[in-house]
Amino acid sequence: KQEVTQIPAALSVPEGENLVLNCSFTDSAIYNLQWFRQDPGKGLTSLLLIQSSQREQTSGRLNASLDKSSGRSTLYIAASQPGDSATYLCAAMGYSSASKIIFGSGTRLSIRP
Amino acid sequence: GAVVSQHPSWVICKSGTSVKIECRSLDFQATTMFWYRQFPKQSLMLMATSNEGSKATYEQGVEKDKFLINHASLTLSTLTVTSAHPEDSSFYICSASPGQGFDSPLHFGNGTRLTVT
C-alpha cells in the first residue's frame, strides 16, 4: 500500500531564501508524481508533474526532482516571496486500474516579509 | 486552459437533507473525474472515481449509498450527499484530467465546504 509522507509539516522562512520541501513514498512503482499548492479554503493548483521516466521538472522559480529508487521527490523554491505562502502537497499516482492517487499530508509554508 | 468548476463553493444544510455538488470541466472533456474529502489540516482522501457512462468506483470505507456519484456527460460529474449528518461536514473537492492515461496533470475544482447542522 502506497504511503506518501511530507516533512516538515510546517516551515517558516524569511523572504528571499531558497527552500526545499520533501516528499517520500513507499512504493516506487508510480506512474507520476505531482506537486500542488493549496491556499486556505481553496482547491488545489497543479505546480509540476513528473512522469516516472523523468528526473525533474522546472517552472519559473520552482524545480521538482524525482528519485524513484529512493522513493523521494523534492520541490525547490528559489528566492521565496510572501505570495508563496500556502500548503504544498505532493501526490503519487500508481498503475492500478483505479489510477489511485495518494496525497501527502502537506507542508504549510509561511514566508515572512 | 483546463479549468474545473465546482459548485457550490459552500453550503449549509440541516441534518437529514441531501446536498448535490457539481463538478464541471469547462474547456475539456473528462471521461474520469475524482472526488476527494479533506478534513481540517489533513490531506485529501480519495473517495471515489467517477466514470462517464458507468458506475463510480468507490474507495474502501466509503458508503456508495450515502455518497451518490453520477457522471452524466464528459464534462459533468455530481456528488450527492444523502441524508447528511454533522459528521459529513467537510471540504469536498473534485478533479479531472484532460489527457488520456493520466499523463496530463490533474486539475482541481475550488472545493465545496459542506456544513451540516
PDB file of C-alpha atoms in Angstrom:
ATOM      1  CA  LYS A   1       0.000   0.000   0.000  1.00  0.00           C
ATOM      2  CA  GLN A   2       1.415   3.339  -1.060  1.00  0.00           C
ATOM      3  CA  GLU A   3       2.140   5.850   1.684  1.00  0.00           C
ATOM      4  CA  VAL A   4       3.234   9.401   0.982  1.00  0.00           C
ATOM      5  CA  THR A   5       4.953  11.452   3.666  1.00  0.00           C
ATOM      6  CA  GLN A   6       5.885  15.107   3.688  1.00  0.00           C
ATOM      7  CA  ILE A   7       8.392  16.591   6.073  1.00  0.00           C
ATOM      8  CA  PRO A   8       8.327  19.104   7.607  1.00  0.00           C
ATOM      9  CA  ALA A   9       4.646  19.621   8.319  1.00  0.00           C
ATOM     10  CA  ALA A  10       5.241  23.346   8.633  1.00  0.00           C
ATOM     11  CA  LEU A  11       8.024  25.682   7.615  1.00  0.00           C
ATOM     12  CA  SER A  12       8.590  29.391   8.145  1.00  0.00           C
ATOM     13  CA  VAL A  13      11.410  31.216   6.399  1.00  0.00           C
ATOM     14  CA  PRO A  14      12.256  34.865   5.686  1.00  0.00           C
ATOM     15  CA  GLU A  15      11.565  36.302   2.280  1.00  0.00           C
ATOM     16  CA  GLY A  16      14.255  35.754  -0.321  1.00  0.00           C
ATOM     17  CA  GLU A  17      15.520  32.417   0.927  1.00  0.00           C
ATOM     18  CA  ASN A  18      15.751  29.334  -1.211  1.00  0.00           C
ATOM     19  CA  LEU A  19      14.000  26.346   0.311  1.00  0.00           C
ATOM     20  CA  VAL A  20      13.356  22.660  -0.246  1.00  0.00           C
ATOM     21  CA  LEU A  21      10.212  20.708   0.537  1.00  0.00           C
ATOM     22  CA  ASN A  22      10.470  16.960   0.855  1.00  0.00           C
ATOM     23  CA  CYS A  23       8.154  14.167  -0.204  1.00  0.00           C
ATOM     24  CA  SER A  24       8.763  10.449   0.248  1.00  0.00           C
ATOM     25  CA  PHE A  25       6.762   7.470  -0.994  1.00  0.00           C
ATOM     26  CA  THR A  26       6.969   3.824  -0.068  1.00  0.00           C
ATOM     27  CA  ASP A  27       6.081   2.167  -3.388  1.00  0.00           C
ATOM     28  CA  SER A  28       8.413   3.114  -6.217  1.00  0.00           C
ATOM     29  CA  ALA A  29       6.010   1.743  -8.852  1.00  0.00           C
ATOM     30  CA  ILE A  30       4.464   5.097  -9.552  1.00  0.00           C
ATOM     31  CA  TYR A  31       3.043   6.421 -12.791  1.00  0.00           C
ATOM     32  CA  ASN A  32       3.821  10.012 -11.940  1.00  0.00           C
ATOM     33  CA  LEU A  33       4.281  12.391  -9.065  1.00  0.00           C
ATOM     34  CA  GLN A  34       2.639  15.772  -8.884  1.00  0.00           C
ATOM     35  CA  TRP A  35       3.157  18.816  -6.685  1.00  0.00           C
ATOM     36  CA  PHE A  36       0.237  21.058  -5.792  1.00  0.00           C
ATOM     37  CA  ARG A  37      -0.348  24.275  -3.964  1.00  0.00           C
ATOM     38  CA  GLN A  38      -3.402  24.811  -1.797  1.00  0.00           C
ATOM     39  CA  ASP A  39      -4.427  28.164  -0.387  1.00  0.00           C
ATOM     40  CA  PRO A  40      -6.686  28.193   2.713  1.00  0.00           C
ATOM     41  CA  GLY A  41     -10.219  27.090   1.895  1.00  0.00           C
ATOM     42  CA  LYS A  42      -9.422  26.604  -1.763  1.00  0.00           C
ATOM     43  CA  GLY A  43      -8.866  23.768  -4.150  1.00  0.00           C
ATOM     44  CA  LEU A  44      -5.523  22.608  -5.451  1.00  0.00           C
ATOM     45  CA  THR A  45      -3.396  24.232  -8.110  1.00  0.00           C
ATOM     46  CA  SER A  46      -1.092  21.973 -10.051  1.00  0.00           C
ATOM     47  CA  LEU A  47       2.509  23.171  -9.948  1.00  0.00           C
ATOM     48  CA  LEU A  48       4.615  20.459 -11.522  1.00  0.00           C
ATOM     49  CA  LEU A  49       4.075  16.948 -12.831  1.00  0.00           C
ATOM     50  CA  ILE A  50       6.948  14.495 -13.100  1.00  0.00           C
ATOM     51  CA  GLN A  51       6.436  11.325 -15.086  1.00  0.00           C
ATOM     52  CA  SER A  52       8.050   8.175 -13.750  1.00  0.00           C
ATOM     53  CA  SER A  53      10.647   8.270 -16.557  1.00  0.00           C
ATOM     54  CA  GLN A  54      11.697  11.837 -15.742  1.00  0.00           C
ATOM     55  CA  ARG A  55      14.137  13.116 -13.154  1.00  0.00           C
ATOM     56  CA  GLU A  56      12.983  16.699 -12.782  1.00  0.00           C
ATOM     57  CA  GLN A  57      10.684  19.433 -13.985  1.00  0.00           C
ATOM     58  CA  THR A  58      11.075  23.187 -13.783  1.00  0.00           C
ATOM     59  CA  SER A  59       8.617  26.050 -13.901  1.00  0.00           C
ATOM     60  CA  GLY A  60       9.815  29.535 -13.100  1.00  0.00           C
ATOM     61  CA  ARG A  61      11.246  29.590  -9.588  1.00  0.00           C
ATOM     62  CA  LEU A  62      10.103  26.042  -8.928  1.00  0.00           C
ATOM     63  CA  ASN A  63      12.066  22.877  -9.572  1.00  0.00           C
ATOM     64  CA  ALA A  64      10.846  19.404  -8.681  1.00  0.00           C
ATOM     65  CA  SER A  65      13.017  16.313  -8.713  1.00  0.00           C
ATOM     66  CA  LEU A  66      12.133  12.649  -8.604  1.00  0.00           C
ATOM     67  CA  ASP A  67      14.259   9.729  -7.440  1.00  0.00           C
ATOM     68  CA  LYS A  68      12.175   6.595  -7.712  1.00  0.00           C
ATOM     69  CA  SER A  69      14.880   4.300  -6.393  1.00  0.00           C
ATOM     70  CA  SER A  70      14.991   6.119  -3.087  1.00  0.00           C
ATOM     71  CA  GLY A  71      11.294   6.937  -3.073  1.00  0.00           C
ATOM     72  CA  ARG A  72      11.826  10.676  -2.842  1.00  0.00           C
ATOM     73  CA  SER A  73      10.806  13.876  -4.512  1.00  0.00           C
ATOM     74  CA  THR A  74      11.795  17.421  -3.641  1.00  0.00           C
ATOM     75  CA  LEU A  75      10.286  20.763  -4.507  1.00  0.00           C
ATOM     76  CA  TYR A  76      12.827  23.564  -4.648  1.00  0.00           C
ATOM     77  CA  ILE A  77      11.580  27.133  -4.408  1.00  0.00           C
ATOM     78  CA  ALA A  78      14.073  29.832  -5.293  1.00  0.00           C
ATOM     79  CA  ALA A  79      14.007  33.382  -3.958  1.00  0.00           C
ATOM     80  CA  SER A  80      10.879  32.830  -1.883  1.00  0.00           C
ATOM     81  CA  GLN A  81       8.206  35.528  -1.730  1.00  0.00           C
ATOM     82  CA  PRO A  82       5.338  36.165   0.726  1.00  0.00           C
ATOM     83  CA  GLY A  83       2.938  35.139  -2.031  1.00  0.00           C
ATOM     84  CA  ASP A  84       4.442  31.655  -1.913  1.00  0.00           C
ATOM     85  CA  SER A  85       2.843  31.134   1.497  1.00  0.00           C
ATOM     86  CA  ALA A  86       0.459  28.182   1.161  1.00  0.00           C
ATOM     87  CA  THR A  87       0.247  24.467   1.804  1.00  0.00           C
ATOM     88  CA  TYR A  88       2.206  22.363  -0.648  1.00  0.00           C
ATOM     89  CA  LEU A  89       1.051  18.831  -1.341  1.00  0.00           C
ATOM     90  CA  CYS A  90       2.724  16.066  -3.255  1.00  0.00           C
ATOM     91  CA  ALA A  91       0.766  13.171  -4.714  1.00  0.00           C
ATOM     92  CA  ALA A  92       1.848   9.878  -6.198  1.00  0.00           C
ATOM     93  CA  MET A  93      -0.236   8.154  -8.827  1.00  0.00           C
ATOM     94  CA  GLY A  94       0.041   4.396  -9.130  1.00  0.00           C
ATOM     95  CA  TYR A  95      -0.507   1.987 -12.001  1.00  0.00           C
ATOM     96  CA  SER A  96      -3.665   0.379 -10.681  1.00  0.00           C
ATOM     97  CA  SER A  97      -6.737   0.331 -12.871  1.00  0.00           C
ATOM     98  CA  ALA A  98      -8.370   2.788 -10.500  1.00  0.00           C
ATOM     99  CA  SER A  99      -5.424   5.109 -11.065  1.00  0.00           C
ATOM    100  CA  LYS A 100      -5.337   5.824  -7.400  1.00  0.00           C
ATOM    101  CA  ILE A 101      -3.582   8.953  -6.360  1.00  0.00           C
ATOM    102  CA  ILE A 102      -2.214   9.162  -2.845  1.00  0.00           C
ATOM    103  CA  PHE A 103      -1.575  12.541  -1.281  1.00  0.00           C
ATOM    104  CA  GLY A 104       0.912  13.509   1.359  1.00  0.00           C
ATOM    105  CA  SER A 105      -0.339  15.479   4.326  1.00  0.00           C
ATOM    106  CA  GLY A 106       1.301  18.645   3.049  1.00  0.00           C
ATOM    107  CA  THR A 107       3.809  21.218   4.203  1.00  0.00           C
ATOM    108  CA  ARG A 108       2.410  24.548   5.392  1.00  0.00           C
ATOM    109  CA  LEU A 109       4.834  27.160   4.170  1.00  0.00           C
ATOM    110  CA  SER A 110       4.972  30.666   5.561  1.00  0.00           C
ATOM    111  CA  ILE A 111       7.254  33.274   4.024  1.00  0.00           C
ATOM    112  CA  ARG A 112       7.975  36.157   6.397  1.00  0.00           C
ATOM    113  CA  PRO A 113       8.311  39.603   4.769  1.00  0.00           C
TER     114      PRO A 113
ATOM    115  CA  GLY B   1      -7.000  26.185 -20.079  1.00  0.00           C
ATOM    116  CA  ALA B   2      -8.029  23.010 -18.216  1.00  0.00           C
ATOM    117  CA  VAL B   3     -10.413  24.655 -15.796  1.00  0.00           C
ATOM    118  CA  VAL B   4     -12.522  22.639 -13.401  1.00  0.00           C
ATOM    119  CA  SER B   5     -15.506  24.408 -11.908  1.00  0.00           C
ATOM    120  CA  GLN B   6     -17.125  23.195  -8.713  1.00  0.00           C
ATOM    121  CA  HIS B   7     -20.453  24.431  -7.384  1.00  0.00           C
ATOM    122  CA  PRO B   8     -21.496  25.442  -4.818  1.00  0.00           C
ATOM    123  CA  SER B   9     -18.404  26.730  -3.056  1.00  0.00           C
ATOM    124  CA  TRP B  10     -20.116  26.370   0.292  1.00  0.00           C
ATOM    125  CA  VAL B  11     -23.393  25.012   1.564  1.00  0.00           C
ATOM    126  CA  ILE B  12     -25.102  24.741   4.926  1.00  0.00           C
ATOM    127  CA  CYS B  13     -27.843  22.188   5.315  1.00  0.00           C
ATOM    128  CA  LYS B  14     -29.891  20.617   8.051  1.00  0.00           C
ATOM    129  CA  SER B  15     -29.296  17.100   9.247  1.00  0.00           C
ATOM    130  CA  GLY B  16     -31.254  14.563   7.216  1.00  0.00           C
ATOM    131  CA  THR B  17     -31.342  16.538   3.987  1.00  0.00           C
ATOM    132  CA  SER B  18     -29.435  15.797   0.800  1.00  0.00           C
ATOM    133  CA  VAL B  19     -26.906  18.026  -0.908  1.00  0.00           C
ATOM    134  CA  LYS B  20     -25.713  17.894  -4.511  1.00  0.00           C
ATOM    135  CA  ILE B  21     -22.282  19.129  -5.563  1.00  0.00           C
ATOM    136  CA  GLU B  22     -21.433  19.666  -9.216  1.00  0.00           C
ATOM    137  CA  CYS B  23     -18.064  19.343 -10.884  1.00  0.00           C
ATOM    138  CA  ARG B  24     -17.654  20.586 -14.438  1.00  0.00           C
ATOM    139  CA  SER B  25     -14.714  20.565 -16.795  1.00  0.00           C
ATOM    140  CA  LEU B  26     -15.133  23.851 -18.645  1.00  0.00           C
ATOM    141  CA  ASP B  27     -12.784  23.536 -21.583  1.00  0.00           C
ATOM    142  CA  PHE B  28     -12.017  19.860 -21.893  1.00  0.00           C
ATOM    143  CA  GLN B  29     -13.723  16.505 -21.785  1.00  0.00           C
ATOM    144  CA  ALA B  30     -13.032  14.198 -18.899  1.00  0.00           C
ATOM    145  CA  THR B  31     -14.004  10.562 -19.028  1.00  0.00           C
ATOM    146  CA  THR B  32     -12.804  10.239 -15.458  1.00  0.00           C
ATOM    147  CA  MET B  33     -13.239  12.571 -12.530  1.00  0.00           C
ATOM    148  CA  PHE B  34     -12.212  12.064  -8.945  1.00  0.00           C
ATOM    149  CA  TRP B  35     -13.922  13.055  -5.713  1.00  0.00           C
ATOM    150  CA  TYR B  36     -11.973  13.770  -2.533  1.00  0.00           C
ATOM    151  CA  ARG B  37     -12.722  14.690   1.020  1.00  0.00           C
ATOM    152  CA  GLN B  38     -10.472  16.828   3.174  1.00  0.00           C
ATOM    153  CA  PHE B  39     -10.676  17.355   6.918  1.00  0.00           C
ATOM    154  CA  PRO B  40      -9.087  20.429   8.515  1.00  0.00           C
ATOM    155  CA  LYS B  41      -5.299  20.398   8.363  1.00  0.00           C
ATOM    156  CA  GLN B  42      -5.318  16.976   6.771  1.00  0.00           C
ATOM    157  CA  SER B  43      -4.591  15.824   3.277  1.00  0.00           C
ATOM    158  CA  LEU B  44      -7.052  14.810   0.620  1.00  0.00           C
ATOM    159  CA  MET B  45      -8.641  11.413   0.805  1.00  0.00           C
ATOM    160  CA  LEU B  46      -9.855   9.875  -2.433  1.00  0.00           C
ATOM    161  CA  MET B  47     -13.490   8.903  -2.065  1.00  0.00           C
ATOM    162  CA  ALA B  48     -14.362   7.610  -5.495  1.00  0.00           C
ATOM    163  CA  THR B  49     -13.516   7.604  -9.159  1.00  0.00           C
ATOM    164  CA  SER B  50     -16.342   8.813 -11.368  1.00  0.00           C
ATOM    165  CA  ASN B  51     -16.534   7.191 -14.809  1.00  0.00           C
ATOM    166  CA  GLU B  52     -18.631   8.678 -17.582  1.00  0.00           C
ATOM    167  CA  GLY B  53     -21.419   6.327 -18.568  1.00  0.00           C
ATOM    168  CA  SER B  54     -20.733   3.750 -15.901  1.00  0.00           C
ATOM    169  CA  LYS B  55     -20.841   3.254 -12.174  1.00  0.00           C
ATOM    170  CA  ALA B  56     -18.399   5.009  -9.930  1.00  0.00           C
ATOM    171  CA  THR B  57     -15.607   3.110  -8.223  1.00  0.00           C
ATOM    172  CA  TYR B  58     -15.628   3.735  -4.503  1.00  0.00           C
ATOM    173  CA  GLU B  59     -12.688   3.518  -2.163  1.00  0.00           C
ATOM    174  CA  GLN B  60     -12.802   1.152   0.763  1.00  0.00           C
ATOM    175  CA  GLY B  61     -14.834   2.526   3.622  1.00  0.00           C
ATOM    176  CA  VAL B  62     -16.819   4.996   1.521  1.00  0.00           C
ATOM    177  CA  GLU B  63     -20.547   4.292   1.547  1.00  0.00           C
ATOM    178  CA  LYS B  64     -21.814   4.252  -2.031  1.00  0.00           C
ATOM    179  CA  ASP B  65     -25.422   4.636  -0.930  1.00  0.00           C
ATOM    180  CA  LYS B  66     -24.583   7.725   1.058  1.00  0.00           C
ATOM    181  CA  PHE B  67     -22.324   9.404  -1.473  1.00  0.00           C
ATOM    182  CA  LEU B  68     -24.094   9.066  -4.812  1.00  0.00           C
ATOM    183  CA  ILE B  69     -21.986   9.859  -7.847  1.00  0.00           C
ATOM    184  CA  ASN B  70     -23.359  10.447 -11.313  1.00  0.00           C
ATOM    185  CA  HIS B  71     -21.184  11.156 -14.352  1.00  0.00           C
ATOM    186  CA  ALA B  72     -23.837  12.065 -16.861  1.00  0.00           C
ATOM    187  CA  SER B  73     -21.621  13.591 -19.518  1.00  0.00           C
ATOM    188  CA  LEU B  74     -17.989  14.088 -20.412  1.00  0.00           C
ATOM    189  CA  THR B  75     -17.999  17.457 -18.676  1.00  0.00           C
ATOM    190  CA  LEU B  76     -20.158  16.924 -15.596  1.00  0.00           C
ATOM    191  CA  SER B  77     -19.987  14.755 -12.512  1.00  0.00           C
ATOM    192  CA  THR B  78     -22.167  15.198  -9.449  1.00  0.00           C
ATOM    193  CA  LEU B  79     -21.742  14.063  -5.866  1.00  0.00           C
ATOM    194  CA  THR B  80     -24.884  13.846  -3.756  1.00  0.00           C
ATOM    195  CA  VAL B  81     -24.521  13.506  -0.012  1.00  0.00           C
ATOM    196  CA  THR B  82     -27.741  11.801   1.026  1.00  0.00           C
ATOM    197  CA  SER B  83     -29.298  12.138   4.464  1.00  0.00           C
ATOM    198  CA  ALA B  84     -26.423  14.301   5.576  1.00  0.00           C
ATOM    199  CA  HIS B  85     -25.296  14.275   9.198  1.00  0.00           C
ATOM    200  CA  PRO B  86     -22.930  16.583  11.090  1.00  0.00           C
ATOM    201  CA  GLU B  87     -20.077  14.099  10.670  1.00  0.00           C
ATOM    202  CA  ASP B  88     -20.376  14.580   6.908  1.00  0.00           C
ATOM    203  CA  SER B  89     -19.299  18.192   7.346  1.00  0.00           C
ATOM    204  CA  SER B  90     -16.074  18.512   5.397  1.00  0.00           C
ATOM    205  CA  PHE B  91     -14.384  20.045   2.384  1.00  0.00           C
ATOM    206  CA  TYR B  92     -15.169  18.139  -0.815  1.00  0.00           C
ATOM    207  CA  ILE B  93     -13.001  18.570  -3.911  1.00  0.00           C
ATOM    208  CA  CYS B  94     -13.235  17.132  -7.401  1.00  0.00           C
ATOM    209  CA  SER B  95     -10.537  16.761 -10.007  1.00  0.00           C
ATOM    210  CA  ALA B  96     -10.213  15.765 -13.630  1.00  0.00           C
ATOM    211  CA  SER B  97      -7.529  15.248 -16.209  1.00  0.00           C
ATOM    212  CA  PRO B  98      -7.780  16.495 -19.798  1.00  0.00           C
ATOM    213  CA  GLY B  99      -5.416  13.842 -21.084  1.00  0.00           C
ATOM    214  CA  GLN B 100      -5.632  10.150 -21.684  1.00  0.00           C
ATOM    215  CA  GLY B 101      -3.871   7.704 -19.465  1.00  0.00           C
ATOM    216  CA  PHE B 102      -3.321  10.353 -16.808  1.00  0.00           C
ATOM    217  CA  ASP B 103      -0.222  11.743 -18.482  1.00  0.00           C
ATOM    218  CA  SER B 104      -1.623  15.187 -18.011  1.00  0.00           C
ATOM    219  CA  PRO B 105      -1.764  16.968 -14.669  1.00  0.00           C
ATOM    220  CA  LEU B 106      -4.869  16.666 -12.589  1.00  0.00           C
ATOM    221  CA  HIS B 107      -6.855  19.879 -12.327  1.00  0.00           C
ATOM    222  CA  PHE B 108      -8.941  20.572  -9.296  1.00  0.00           C
ATOM    223  CA  GLY B 109     -12.083  22.464  -8.548  1.00  0.00           C
ATOM    224  CA  ASN B 110     -12.040  25.049  -5.786  1.00  0.00           C
ATOM    225  CA  GLY B 111     -13.856  22.733  -3.446  1.00  0.00           C
ATOM    226  CA  THR B 112     -17.164  22.797  -1.599  1.00  0.00           C
ATOM    227  CA  ARG B 113     -17.357  23.475   2.112  1.00  0.00           C
ATOM    228  CA  LEU B 114     -20.279  21.449   3.484  1.00  0.00           C
ATOM    229  CA  THR B 115     -21.609  22.210   6.946  1.00  0.00           C
ATOM    230  CA  VAL B 116     -24.396  20.043   8.312  1.00  0.00           C
ATOM    231  CA  THR B 117     -26.223  21.474  11.296  1.00  0.00           C
TER     232      THR B 117
END
